[in-house]
PDB file of C-alpha atoms and ligand atoms in Angstrom:
ATOM      1  CA  MET W 273      -0.250  -0.002   0.254  1.00 61.00           C
ATOM      2  CA  ALA W 274       1.166   3.735  -0.744  1.00 77.00           C
ATOM      3  CA  LYS W 275       2.473   5.121   2.083  1.00 87.00           C
ATOM      4  CA  PRO W 276       0.318   8.196   3.608  1.00 91.00           C
ATOM      5  CA  VAL W 277       1.406  11.919   3.433  1.00 96.00           C
ATOM      6  CA  ARG W 278       2.440  12.849   6.646  1.00 97.00           C
ATOM      7  CA  LYS W 279       5.120  15.315   6.505  1.00 98.00           C
ATOM      8  CA  ALA W 280       4.864  18.754   4.699  1.00 98.00           C
ATOM      9  CA  ILE W 281       7.975  21.376   3.784  1.00 98.00           C
ATOM     10  CA  PHE W 282       7.239  24.776   3.863  1.00 98.00           C
ATOM     11  CA  PRO W 283       9.888  26.924   1.885  1.00 97.00           C
ATOM     12  CA  VAL W 284       9.976  30.601   3.426  1.00 95.00           C
ATOM     13  CA  GLY W 285      13.544  31.131   2.291  1.00 89.00           C
ATOM     14  CA  GLY W 286      12.735  33.767  -0.452  1.00 87.00           C
ATOM     15  CA  LEU W 287      13.635  37.312  -0.315  1.00 89.00           C
ATOM     16  CA  GLY W 288       9.953  38.428  -1.468  1.00 90.00           C
ATOM     17  CA  THR W 289      11.323  41.595  -3.315  1.00 92.00           C
ATOM     18  CA  ARG W 290       8.353  42.382  -5.012  1.00 94.00           C
ATOM     19  CA  PHE W 291       6.989  43.443  -1.322  1.00 94.00           C
ATOM     20  CA  LEU W 292       9.704  45.459  -0.449  1.00 94.00           C
ATOM     21  CA  PRO W 293      10.261  47.760   1.746  1.00 94.00           C
ATOM     22  CA  ALA W 294       7.258  45.679   3.852  1.00 92.00           C
ATOM     23  CA  THR W 295       9.830  42.325   3.764  1.00 92.00           C
ATOM     24  CA  LYS W 296      13.359  44.429   4.221  1.00 92.00           C
ATOM     25  CA  SER W 297      12.776  43.163   7.771  1.00 91.00           C
ATOM     26  CA  MET W 298      10.185  40.980   8.150  1.00 92.00           C
ATOM     27  CA  PRO W 299       9.335  37.996   6.605  1.00 94.00           C
ATOM     28  CA  LYS W 300       6.769  37.791   3.259  1.00 94.00           C
ATOM     29  CA  GLU W 301       5.061  34.667   4.905  1.00 96.00           C
ATOM     30  CA  MET W 302       4.279  36.785   7.768  1.00 96.00           C
ATOM     31  CA  LEU W 303       2.359  39.568   5.926  1.00 96.00           C
ATOM     32  CA  PRO W 304      -1.433  39.312   7.129  1.00 97.00           C
ATOM     33  CA  VAL W 305      -4.440  38.618   5.360  1.00 98.00           C
ATOM     34  CA  VAL W 306      -7.115  40.338   7.170  1.00 97.00           C
ATOM     35  CA  ASP W 307      -5.817  39.240  10.826  1.00 95.00           C
ATOM     36  CA  LYS W 308      -3.538  35.952  10.252  1.00 96.00           C
ATOM     37  CA  PRO W 309      -0.388  35.385   8.728  1.00 97.00           C
ATOM     38  CA  LEU W 310       0.028  33.616   5.360  1.00 97.00           C
ATOM     39  CA  ILE W 311       2.122  30.616   7.079  1.00 97.00           C
ATOM     40  CA  GLN W 312      -0.487  30.157   9.347  1.00 97.00           C
ATOM     41  CA  TYR W 313      -3.223  29.597   6.835  1.00 98.00           C
ATOM     42  CA  ALA W 314      -0.831  27.240   4.843  1.00 98.00           C
ATOM     43  CA  VAL W 315       0.028  25.092   8.215  1.00 97.00           C
ATOM     44  CA  GLU W 316      -3.673  25.211   9.063  1.00 96.00           C
ATOM     45  CA  GLU W 317      -4.423  23.885   5.471  1.00 97.00           C
ATOM     46  CA  ALA W 318      -1.883  21.154   6.331  1.00 97.00           C
ATOM     47  CA  GLN W 319      -3.088  20.057   9.630  1.00 96.00           C
ATOM     48  CA  ALA W 320      -6.544  19.666   8.175  1.00 96.00           C
ATOM     49  CA  ALA W 321      -5.142  17.267   5.521  1.00 97.00           C
ATOM     50  CA  GLY W 322      -3.632  14.856   8.110  1.00 96.00           C
ATOM     51  CA  ILE W 323      -0.087  16.337   8.211  1.00 97.00           C
ATOM     52  CA  GLU W 324       1.883  15.607  11.028  1.00 96.00           C
ATOM     53  CA  GLN W 325       5.349  17.037  10.705  1.00 97.00           C
ATOM     54  CA  PHE W 326       6.140  20.423   9.500  1.00 98.00           C
ATOM     55  CA  ILE W 327       9.215  21.394   8.464  1.00 98.00           C
ATOM     56  CA  PHE W 328      10.170  25.115   7.495  1.00 97.00           C
ATOM     57  CA  VAL W 329      13.209  26.125   5.248  1.00 97.00           C
ATOM     58  CA  THR W 330      13.815  29.317   6.391  1.00 95.00           C
ATOM     59  CA  GLY W 331      16.948  31.685   5.646  1.00 91.00           C
ATOM     60  CA  ARG W 332      18.193  34.856   7.674  1.00 87.00           C
ATOM     61  CA  GLY W 333      15.994  37.110   8.921  1.00 85.00           C
ATOM     62  CA  LYS W 334      13.345  34.484   9.216  1.00 88.00           C
ATOM     63  CA  GLN W 335      12.913  34.281  13.306  1.00 90.00           C
ATOM     64  CA  THR W 336       9.718  35.917  13.423  1.00 93.00           C
ATOM     65  CA  ILE W 337       8.280  32.747  11.812  1.00 94.00           C
ATOM     66  CA  GLU W 338       9.754  30.278  14.651  1.00 94.00           C
ATOM     67  CA  ASP W 339       8.223  32.563  17.378  1.00 94.00           C
ATOM     68  CA  HIS W 340       5.005  32.659  16.098  1.00 95.00           C
ATOM     69  CA  PHE W 341       4.794  29.045  16.074  1.00 94.00           C
ATOM     70  CA  ASP W 342       5.806  28.564  19.894  1.00 93.00           C
ATOM     71  CA  ILE W 343       4.909  30.166  23.073  1.00 92.00           C
ATOM     72  CA  SER W 344       5.045  33.820  24.058  1.00 91.00           C
ATOM     73  CA  TYR W 345       4.858  34.030  27.652  1.00 92.00           C
ATOM     74  CA  GLU W 346       4.879  37.396  27.968  1.00 93.00           C
ATOM     75  CA  LEU W 347       1.920  37.821  25.584  1.00 93.00           C
ATOM     76  CA  ALA W 348       0.431  34.954  27.617  1.00 91.00           C
ATOM     77  CA  SER W 349       0.617  36.212  30.925  1.00 94.00           C
ATOM     78  CA  THR W 350      -0.404  39.785  30.235  1.00 94.00           C
ATOM     79  CA  LEU W 351      -3.508  38.443  28.149  1.00 93.00           C
ATOM     80  CA  ASN W 352      -4.386  35.898  31.382  1.00 91.00           C
ATOM     81  CA  GLU W 353      -4.072  39.156  33.848  1.00 94.00           C
ATOM     82  CA  ARG W 354      -6.359  41.454  31.405  1.00 95.00           C
ATOM     83  CA  GLY W 355      -8.876  38.598  31.487  1.00 94.00           C
ATOM     84  CA  LYS W 356      -8.651  38.099  27.553  1.00 95.00           C
ATOM     85  CA  LYS W 357      -9.250  34.296  27.763  1.00 93.00           C
ATOM     86  CA  THR W 358     -10.963  34.287  23.497  1.00 94.00           C
ATOM     87  CA  GLU W 359      -7.256  35.595  22.618  1.00 93.00           C
ATOM     88  CA  LEU W 360      -5.483  33.061  24.724  1.00 94.00           C
ATOM     89  CA  ASP W 361      -7.548  30.433  23.224  1.00 92.00           C
ATOM     90  CA  MET W 362      -7.108  31.273  20.040  1.00 91.00           C
ATOM     91  CA  LEU W 363      -3.260  31.271  20.564  1.00 92.00           C
ATOM     92  CA  ARG W 364      -3.152  27.937  21.992  1.00 90.00           C
ATOM     93  CA  ALA W 365      -5.069  26.366  19.520  1.00 88.00           C
ATOM     94  CA  ALA W 366      -2.724  27.494  16.446  1.00 87.00           C
ATOM     95  CA  LEU W 367      -0.014  26.115  18.602  1.00 91.00           C
ATOM     96  CA  PRO W 368       1.390  22.998  16.794  1.00 92.00           C
ATOM     97  CA  LYS W 369       2.290  20.101  19.338  1.00 92.00           C
ATOM     98  CA  PRO W 370       5.955  19.626  20.842  1.00 92.00           C
ATOM     99  CA  GLY W 371       8.202  18.204  18.172  1.00 93.00           C
ATOM    100  CA  GLN W 372       5.842  18.560  15.412  1.00 96.00           C
ATOM    101  CA  VAL W 373       7.590  21.893  13.695  1.00 96.00           C
ATOM    102  CA  ALA W 374      11.120  21.477  12.354  1.00 96.00           C
ATOM    103  CA  TYR W 375      13.291  24.208  10.895  1.00 96.00           C
ATOM    104  CA  VAL W 376      16.357  23.986   8.614  1.00 97.00           C
ATOM    105  CA  ARG W 377      17.908  26.991   6.915  1.00 95.00           C
ATOM    106  CA  GLN W 378      18.394  27.737   3.259  1.00 95.00           C
ATOM    107  CA  GLN W 379      21.894  29.274   3.081  1.00 92.00           C
ATOM    108  CA  GLU W 380      21.303  30.853  -0.129  1.00 90.00           C
ATOM    109  CA  PRO W 381      18.008  31.431  -1.909  1.00 88.00           C
ATOM    110  CA  LEU W 382      18.815  29.513  -4.926  1.00 89.00           C
ATOM    111  CA  GLY W 383      15.243  28.821  -6.107  1.00 90.00           C
ATOM    112  CA  LEU W 384      12.327  26.755  -4.697  1.00 93.00           C
ATOM    113  CA  GLY W 385      14.053  23.427  -6.243  1.00 94.00           C
ATOM    114  CA  HIS W 386      16.946  24.359  -3.972  1.00 94.00           C
ATOM    115  CA  ALA W 387      14.953  25.337  -0.778  1.00 96.00           C
ATOM    116  CA  VAL W 388      12.744  22.072  -1.025  1.00 96.00           C
ATOM    117  CA  TRP W 389      16.049  20.016  -1.606  1.00 96.00           C
ATOM    118  CA  CYS W 390      17.405  21.725   1.883  1.00 96.00           C
ATOM    119  CA  ALA W 391      14.540  19.358   3.479  1.00 97.00           C
ATOM    120  CA  ARG W 392      15.766  16.220   2.334  1.00 97.00           C
ATOM    121  CA  ASN W 393      17.035  14.748   5.532  1.00 97.00           C
ATOM    122  CA  LEU W 394      14.107  15.239   7.063  1.00 97.00           C
ATOM    123  CA  VAL W 395      11.933  13.566   4.965  1.00 97.00           C
ATOM    124  CA  GLY W 396      13.497  10.310   3.905  1.00 92.00           C
ATOM    125  CA  ASP W 397      11.942   7.954   2.216  1.00 94.00           C
ATOM    126  CA  GLU W 398       8.455   9.096   2.174  1.00 96.00           C
ATOM    127  CA  PRO W 399       6.127  11.231  -0.318  1.00 97.00           C
ATOM    128  CA  VAL W 400       5.894  14.741   1.004  1.00 98.00           C
ATOM    129  CA  ALA W 401       3.409  17.920   0.621  1.00 98.00           C
ATOM    130  CA  VAL W 402       4.822  21.248  -0.284  1.00 98.00           C
ATOM    131  CA  LEU W 403       3.148  24.396   0.268  1.00 98.00           C
ATOM    132  CA  LEU W 404       3.776  28.022  -0.774  1.00 98.00           C
ATOM    133  CA  ALA W 405       2.605  29.937   1.984  1.00 97.00           C
ATOM    134  CA  ASP W 406       2.294  32.907  -0.850  1.00 95.00           C
ATOM    135  CA  ASP W 407      -0.651  31.036  -2.263  1.00 97.00           C
ATOM    136  CA  VAL W 408      -3.748  31.075  -0.060  1.00 98.00           C
ATOM    137  CA  VAL W 409      -6.834  28.741  -1.689  1.00 98.00           C
ATOM    138  CA  LEU W 410     -10.041  29.846  -0.599  1.00 97.00           C
ATOM    139  CA  SER W 411     -11.986  26.934  -0.354  1.00 97.00           C
ATOM    140  CA  LYS W 412     -14.750  24.684   1.545  1.00 96.00           C
ATOM    141  CA  VAL W 413     -12.362  21.463   1.793  1.00 97.00           C
ATOM    142  CA  PRO W 414      -8.552  22.749   2.003  1.00 98.00           C
ATOM    143  CA  CYS W 415      -6.901  22.470  -1.028  1.00 98.00           C
ATOM    144  CA  LEU W 416      -4.331  20.160  -0.012  1.00 98.00           C
ATOM    145  CA  LYS W 417      -6.954  17.951   1.787  1.00 98.00           C
ATOM    146  CA  GLN W 418      -8.803  17.786  -1.836  1.00 98.00           C
ATOM    147  CA  MET W 419      -4.941  16.609  -3.155  1.00 98.00           C
ATOM    148  CA  VAL W 420      -4.240  14.052  -0.232  1.00 97.00           C
ATOM    149  CA  ASP W 421      -7.561  12.343  -0.672  1.00 97.00           C
ATOM    150  CA  ALA W 422      -7.593  12.472  -4.849  1.00 96.00           C
ATOM    151  CA  GLN W 423      -3.396  11.302  -4.424  1.00 96.00           C
ATOM    152  CA  ALA W 424      -4.535   8.178  -1.709  1.00 95.00           C
ATOM    153  CA  LYS W 425      -6.247   6.633  -4.778  1.00 94.00           C
ATOM    154  CA  THR W 426      -4.100   7.686  -7.797  1.00 94.00           C
ATOM    155  CA  GLY W 427      -0.847   7.117  -5.786  1.00 94.00           C
ATOM    156  CA  GLY W 428       2.669   9.027  -6.945  1.00 95.00           C
ATOM    157  CA  ASN W 429       3.023  13.009  -7.263  1.00 97.00           C
ATOM    158  CA  MET W 430       0.435  15.528  -7.663  1.00 97.00           C
ATOM    159  CA  VAL W 431       0.408  18.960  -8.344  1.00 97.00           C
ATOM    160  CA  ALA W 432      -2.563  21.307  -8.032  1.00 98.00           C
ATOM    161  CA  VAL W 433      -3.680  22.939 -11.144  1.00 97.00           C
ATOM    162  CA  MET W 434      -5.838  26.174 -12.500  1.00 96.00           C
ATOM    163  CA  ASP W 435      -6.277  27.179 -15.870  1.00 95.00           C
ATOM    164  CA  VAL W 436      -4.925  30.552 -16.451  1.00 96.00           C
ATOM    165  CA  PRO W 437      -5.360  33.031 -19.255  1.00 96.00           C
ATOM    166  CA  ARG W 438      -2.421  32.264 -22.016  1.00 96.00           C
ATOM    167  CA  GLU W 439      -0.977  35.466 -21.763  1.00 96.00           C
ATOM    168  CA  HIS W 440       0.024  34.628 -18.315  1.00 95.00           C
ATOM    169  CA  THR W 441       1.739  31.050 -18.564  1.00 96.00           C
ATOM    170  CA  ARG W 442       5.227  32.561 -17.891  1.00 95.00           C
ATOM    171  CA  ARG W 443       4.684  32.960 -14.330  1.00 93.00           C
ATOM    172  CA  TYR W 444       3.877  29.162 -13.822  1.00 94.00           C
ATOM    173  CA  GLY W 445       5.154  26.035 -14.470  1.00 93.00           C
ATOM    174  CA  VAL W 446       2.486  24.725 -17.663  1.00 95.00           C
ATOM    175  CA  LEU W 447       1.458  21.099 -17.683  1.00 95.00           C
ATOM    176  CA  ASP W 448       1.432  18.979 -21.138  1.00 95.00           C
ATOM    177  CA  VAL W 449      -1.676  16.854 -20.393  1.00 91.00           C
ATOM    178  CA  ALA W 450      -2.179  13.268 -22.236  1.00 90.00           C
ATOM    179  CA  GLY W 451      -5.802  12.551 -20.558  1.00 79.00           C
ATOM    180  CA  ASN W 452      -8.433  14.862 -18.471  1.00 80.00           C
ATOM    181  CA  ASP W 453     -11.640  14.050 -17.226  1.00 80.00           C
ATOM    182  CA  GLY W 454     -12.232  17.901 -16.015  1.00 81.00           C
ATOM    183  CA  LYS W 455     -11.130  17.227 -12.454  1.00 91.00           C
ATOM    184  CA  LEU W 456      -7.829  14.836 -12.939  1.00 95.00           C
ATOM    185  CA  ALA W 457      -5.330  15.552 -15.464  1.00 95.00           C
ATOM    186  CA  GLU W 458      -2.608  13.281 -16.403  1.00 95.00           C
ATOM    187  CA  VAL W 459       0.511  14.642 -16.738  1.00 95.00           C
ATOM    188  CA  ARG W 460       2.981  13.872 -19.640  1.00 95.00           C
ATOM    189  CA  GLY W 461       5.161  16.943 -19.848  1.00 94.00           C
ATOM    190  CA  LEU W 462       6.402  19.941 -17.371  1.00 94.00           C
ATOM    191  CA  VAL W 463       7.371  23.131 -18.547  1.00 92.00           C
ATOM    192  CA  GLU W 464       8.654  26.309 -16.277  1.00 90.00           C
ATOM    193  CA  LYS W 465       7.567  29.552 -17.177  1.00 91.00           C
ATOM    194  CA  PRO W 466       6.762  28.887 -21.132  1.00 94.00           C
ATOM    195  CA  ALA W 467       6.169  31.734 -23.212  1.00 95.00           C
ATOM    196  CA  PRO W 468       2.401  32.033 -24.447  1.00 96.00           C
ATOM    197  CA  GLU W 469       3.064  30.464 -27.793  1.00 95.00           C
ATOM    198  CA  LYS W 470       5.034  27.810 -26.464  1.00 94.00           C
ATOM    199  CA  ALA W 471       3.218  26.481 -23.400  1.00 95.00           C
ATOM    200  CA  PRO W 472       1.916  23.193 -23.885  1.00 95.00           C
ATOM    201  CA  SER W 473      -1.671  23.942 -22.240  1.00 94.00           C
ATOM    202  CA  THR W 474      -3.297  27.020 -19.951  1.00 94.00           C
ATOM    203  CA  LEU W 475      -3.135  24.591 -17.351  1.00 96.00           C
ATOM    204  CA  SER W 476      -0.377  25.753 -14.560  1.00 96.00           C
ATOM    205  CA  ILE W 477       0.730  24.811 -11.407  1.00 97.00           C
ATOM    206  CA  ILE W 478      -0.197  26.616  -8.061  1.00 97.00           C
ATOM    207  CA  GLY W 479       1.852  26.178  -4.814  1.00 97.00           C
ATOM    208  CA  ARG W 480       0.843  22.738  -3.672  1.00 98.00           C
ATOM    209  CA  TYR W 481       2.512  19.239  -4.525  1.00 98.00           C
ATOM    210  CA  ILE W 482       2.635  16.097  -2.960  1.00 98.00           C
ATOM    211  CA  LEU W 483       6.155  14.368  -4.186  1.00 97.00           C
ATOM    212  CA  MET W 484       7.591  10.856  -4.170  1.00 96.00           C
ATOM    213  CA  PRO W 485      11.114  11.253  -2.508  1.00 96.00           C
ATOM    214  CA  GLU W 486      12.821  10.536  -5.768  1.00 95.00           C
ATOM    215  CA  VAL W 487      12.490  14.327  -6.186  1.00 96.00           C
ATOM    216  CA  PHE W 488      15.464  14.982  -3.691  1.00 96.00           C
ATOM    217  CA  GLU W 489      17.833  12.898  -5.983  1.00 94.00           C
ATOM    218  CA  HIS W 490      17.263  14.974  -9.043  1.00 93.00           C
ATOM    219  CA  LEU W 491      17.385  18.349  -6.671  1.00 93.00           C
ATOM    220  CA  GLY W 492      20.907  17.080  -5.776  1.00 90.00           C
ATOM    221  CA  ARG W 493      22.211  17.040  -9.055  1.00 84.00           C
ATOM    222  CA  SER W 494      21.780  21.042  -8.647  1.00 71.00           C
ATOM    223  CA  GLU W 495      21.093  21.757 -12.186  1.00 73.00           C
ATOM    224  CA  ARG W 496      19.964  25.389 -12.779  1.00 75.00           C
ATOM    225  CA  GLY W 497      16.935  26.043 -14.702  1.00 69.00           C
ATOM    226  CA  ALA W 498      14.787  29.137 -15.600  1.00 69.00           C
ATOM    227  CA  GLY W 499      16.213  32.370 -14.147  1.00 71.00           C
ATOM    228  CA  GLY W 500      19.475  30.097 -13.228  1.00 74.00           C
ATOM    229  CA  GLU W 501      17.409  28.917 -10.485  1.00 76.00           C
ATOM    230  CA  ILE W 502      17.277  25.422  -8.932  1.00 79.00           C
ATOM    231  CA  GLN W 503      13.367  24.496 -10.254  1.00 83.00           C
ATOM    232  CA  LEU W 504      11.358  22.062  -8.842  1.00 92.00           C
ATOM    233  CA  THR W 505       9.451  22.113 -11.922  1.00 91.00           C
ATOM    234  CA  ASP W 506      12.654  20.439 -13.866  1.00 90.00           C
ATOM    235  CA  ALA W 507      13.199  17.532 -10.883  1.00 92.00           C
ATOM    236  CA  MET W 508       9.502  16.964 -11.098  1.00 95.00           C
ATOM    237  CA  ALA W 509       9.428  16.602 -14.911  1.00 93.00           C
ATOM    238  CA  LYS W 510      12.138  13.881 -14.126  1.00 93.00           C
ATOM    239  CA  MET W 511       9.809  11.645 -12.858  1.00 94.00           C
ATOM    240  CA  ILE W 512       7.014  11.685 -15.126  1.00 94.00           C
ATOM    241  CA  GLY W 513       6.583   8.176 -16.615  1.00 91.00           C
ATOM    242  CA  ARG W 514       7.806   6.618 -13.315  1.00 89.00           C
ATOM    243  CA  TYR W 515       5.000   6.939 -10.934  1.00 89.00           C
ATOM    244  CA  PRO W 516       1.726   8.277 -11.781  1.00 94.00           C
ATOM    245  CA  PHE W 517       1.548  11.832 -11.824  1.00 96.00           C
ATOM    246  CA  HIS W 518      -1.675  14.036 -11.825  1.00 96.00           C
ATOM    247  CA  GLY W 519      -2.725  17.684 -11.800  1.00 97.00           C
ATOM    248  CA  LEU W 520      -5.735  18.498  -9.717  1.00 97.00           C
ATOM    249  CA  ARG W 521      -7.920  21.145 -10.743  1.00 97.00           C
ATOM    250  CA  PHE W 522      -8.877  21.856  -7.032  1.00 97.00           C
ATOM    251  CA  GLU W 523     -12.143  23.296  -6.109  1.00 97.00           C
ATOM    252  CA  GLY W 524     -11.780  26.773  -4.468  1.00 97.00           C
ATOM    253  CA  LYS W 525      -9.933  30.485  -5.307  1.00 97.00           C
ATOM    254  CA  ARG W 526      -6.227  30.667  -5.146  1.00 97.00           C
ATOM    255  CA  PHE W 527      -4.837  34.118  -4.523  1.00 98.00           C
ATOM    256  CA  ASP W 528      -1.028  35.003  -5.605  1.00 96.00           C
ATOM    257  CA  CYS W 529      -0.248  36.951  -2.288  1.00 96.00           C
ATOM    258  CA  GLY W 530       3.399  36.726  -3.567  1.00 94.00           C
ATOM    259  CA  ASP W 531       2.057  39.762  -5.765  1.00 93.00           C
ATOM    260  CA  LYS W 532       0.655  42.980  -4.630  1.00 95.00           C
ATOM    261  CA  ILE W 533      -2.875  42.856  -6.503  1.00 95.00           C
ATOM    262  CA  GLY W 534      -3.089  39.282  -5.567  1.00 96.00           C
ATOM    263  CA  PHE W 535      -2.596  40.140  -1.680  1.00 97.00           C
ATOM    264  CA  PHE W 536      -5.050  43.238  -1.628  1.00 97.00           C
ATOM    265  CA  GLU W 537      -7.862  41.049  -3.610  1.00 97.00           C
ATOM    266  CA  ALA W 538      -7.324  37.772  -0.742  1.00 98.00           C
ATOM    267  CA  ASN W 539      -7.493  40.521   1.933  1.00 98.00           C
ATOM    268  CA  ILE W 540     -11.293  41.652   0.346  1.00 97.00           C
ATOM    269  CA  ALA W 541     -12.121  37.953  -0.334  1.00 98.00           C
ATOM    270  CA  TYR W 542     -11.607  36.889   3.352  1.00 98.00           C
ATOM    271  CA  ALA W 543     -12.594  39.599   4.797  1.00 98.00           C
ATOM    272  CA  LEU W 544     -16.008  39.306   3.101  1.00 97.00           C
ATOM    273  CA  ALA W 545     -16.005  35.520   4.046  1.00 96.00           C
ATOM    274  CA  ARG W 546     -16.144  36.583   7.665  1.00 96.00           C
ATOM    275  CA  SER W 547     -19.222  37.408   9.566  1.00 95.00           C
ATOM    276  CA  ASP W 548     -17.814  39.965  11.503  1.00 96.00           C
ATOM    277  CA  LEU W 549     -16.715  41.946   8.897  1.00 97.00           C
ATOM    278  CA  ALA W 550     -18.456  41.261   5.780  1.00 97.00           C
ATOM    279  CA  LYS W 551     -21.134  44.200   6.233  1.00 97.00           C
ATOM    280  CA  ASP W 552     -18.468  47.037   7.247  1.00 97.00           C
ATOM    281  CA  VAL W 553     -15.908  45.511   4.348  1.00 96.00           C
ATOM    282  CA  LYS W 554     -18.943  45.536   1.386  1.00 96.00           C
ATOM    283  CA  ALA W 555     -19.812  49.352   2.745  1.00 96.00           C
ATOM    284  CA  ILE W 556     -16.492  50.461   1.689  1.00 95.00           C
ATOM    285  CA  LEU W 557     -15.936  48.749  -1.067  1.00 95.00           C
ATOM    286  CA  LYS W 558     -19.360  50.412  -2.261  1.00 94.00           C
ATOM    287  CA  ALA W 559     -18.062  53.538  -0.966  1.00 93.00           C
ATOM    288  CA  TYR W 560     -15.253  53.805  -3.187  1.00 92.00           C
ATOM    289  CA  ALA W 561     -16.861  52.357  -6.037  1.00 88.00           C
ATOM    290  CA  ASP W 562     -18.831  55.374  -6.561  1.00 70.00           C
TER     291      ASP W 562
HETATM  292  P1  UTP D 751       8.797  33.343  -5.295  1.00 73.12           P
HETATM  293  O1  UTP D 751       8.927  32.936  -6.138  1.00 73.12           O
HETATM  294  O2  UTP D 751       7.673  34.235  -4.501  1.00 73.12           O
HETATM  295  O3  UTP D 751      10.162  34.085  -4.486  1.00 73.12           O
HETATM  296  O4  UTP D 751       8.933  32.400  -3.847  1.00 73.12           O
HETATM  297  P2  UTP D 751      10.142  34.967  -3.331  1.00 73.12           P
HETATM  298  O5  UTP D 751      11.922  35.155  -3.070  1.00 73.12           O
HETATM  299  O6  UTP D 751       9.857  34.627  -1.954  1.00 73.12           O
HETATM  300  O7  UTP D 751       9.239  36.557  -3.802  1.00 73.12           O
HETATM  301  P3  UTP D 751      10.322  37.511  -4.588  1.00 73.12           P
HETATM  302  O8  UTP D 751       9.990  36.981  -6.200  1.00 73.12           O
HETATM  303  O9  UTP D 751      10.986  38.011  -4.744  1.00 73.12           O
HETATM  304  O10 UTP D 751       9.100  38.726  -4.486  1.00 73.12           O
HETATM  305  C1  UTP D 751       7.905  31.242  -3.719  1.00 73.12           C
HETATM  306  C2  UTP D 751       7.746  30.170  -2.471  1.00 73.12           C
HETATM  307  O11 UTP D 751       9.641  29.849  -2.415  1.00 73.12           O
HETATM  308  C3  UTP D 751      10.431  30.296  -1.272  1.00 73.12           C
HETATM  309  C4  UTP D 751       9.664  31.491  -0.578  1.00 73.12           C
HETATM  310  O12 UTP D 751       9.995  32.057   0.413  1.00 73.12           O
HETATM  311  C5  UTP D 751       8.356  31.508  -1.111  1.00 73.12           C
HETATM  312  O13 UTP D 751       7.719  31.165  -0.076  1.00 73.12           O
HETATM  313  N1  UTP D 751      11.856  30.320  -1.626  1.00 73.12           N
HETATM  314  C6  UTP D 751      11.676  30.878  -3.031  1.00 73.12           C
HETATM  315  C7  UTP D 751      12.450  29.863  -1.240  1.00 73.12           C
HETATM  316  O14 UTP D 751      12.533  28.956   0.049  1.00 73.12           O
HETATM  317  N2  UTP D 751      13.936  29.887  -1.281  1.00 73.12           N
HETATM  318  C8  UTP D 751      14.283  30.070  -2.944  1.00 73.12           C
HETATM  319  O15 UTP D 751      14.945  30.303  -2.928  1.00 73.12           O
HETATM  320  C9  UTP D 751      13.262  30.704  -3.492  1.00 73.12           C
END
């Protein structure tokens, strides 16, 4: 029987240059959508998919991420003194259990593939999920849970995919598809950031992956791809034909929070989805629309 997906990698070693100056001394992954940091959305999504071990690939200046998933004694004691039980309970509920989180440093930001490779010794010989915190997905069933359920049936590698306008293919890893039942696409090839006229389809990968451990061998060869970076897509492409490989058209709406406009849109969408905020946000949006 195929091994279950128990571990997840969160690559958070990037520089976040598109969000300077906000990211000069603060990790991009700590930017909040409404009132929760991007990385917490990703961790909660992984928890909801049954993930038990959380591996963060960090870099310099990312300590606040470690602090975020730790107990803050001073804050807890102050909240306690002030009788703020709701806030205390919320913070406690968000804490992973002792020993569930591990951190490894990516010494240089050489690309997403390199970041994932840095986690190899903590993953070992089992499938692993990869979540990019700057992609958030608003959905009824958390995106990774949809993938884990689908992958339990197909086995092998799986990526979350969505159709993008052809002029945007340069921003994504794009699938060459063999078969397609509308929900699951069988992957025949992968191209990183193709020009629109060269893209084999418009079915593009977002920041959610389930990968077989063999990916680390391919990443270990340190071959540079698009943009001179070690690309995860290139290593994944080497596994096509060796394992089942599927793209899952997930249900939900994805926001690219690594980009300013995507980030603003996510804030609006998540605020509108909140019963305590929706009314006021709608009124503000209406006032600006006039
Ligand atoms: P991005 O492609 O968004 O790069 O990375 P970035 O450096 O974070 O942001 P920009 O483009 O300069 O604005 C996608 C994810 O992969 C991680 C990032 O932290 C982000 O979560 N990443 C990227 C690494 O962990 N290491 C890298 O070398 C590159």
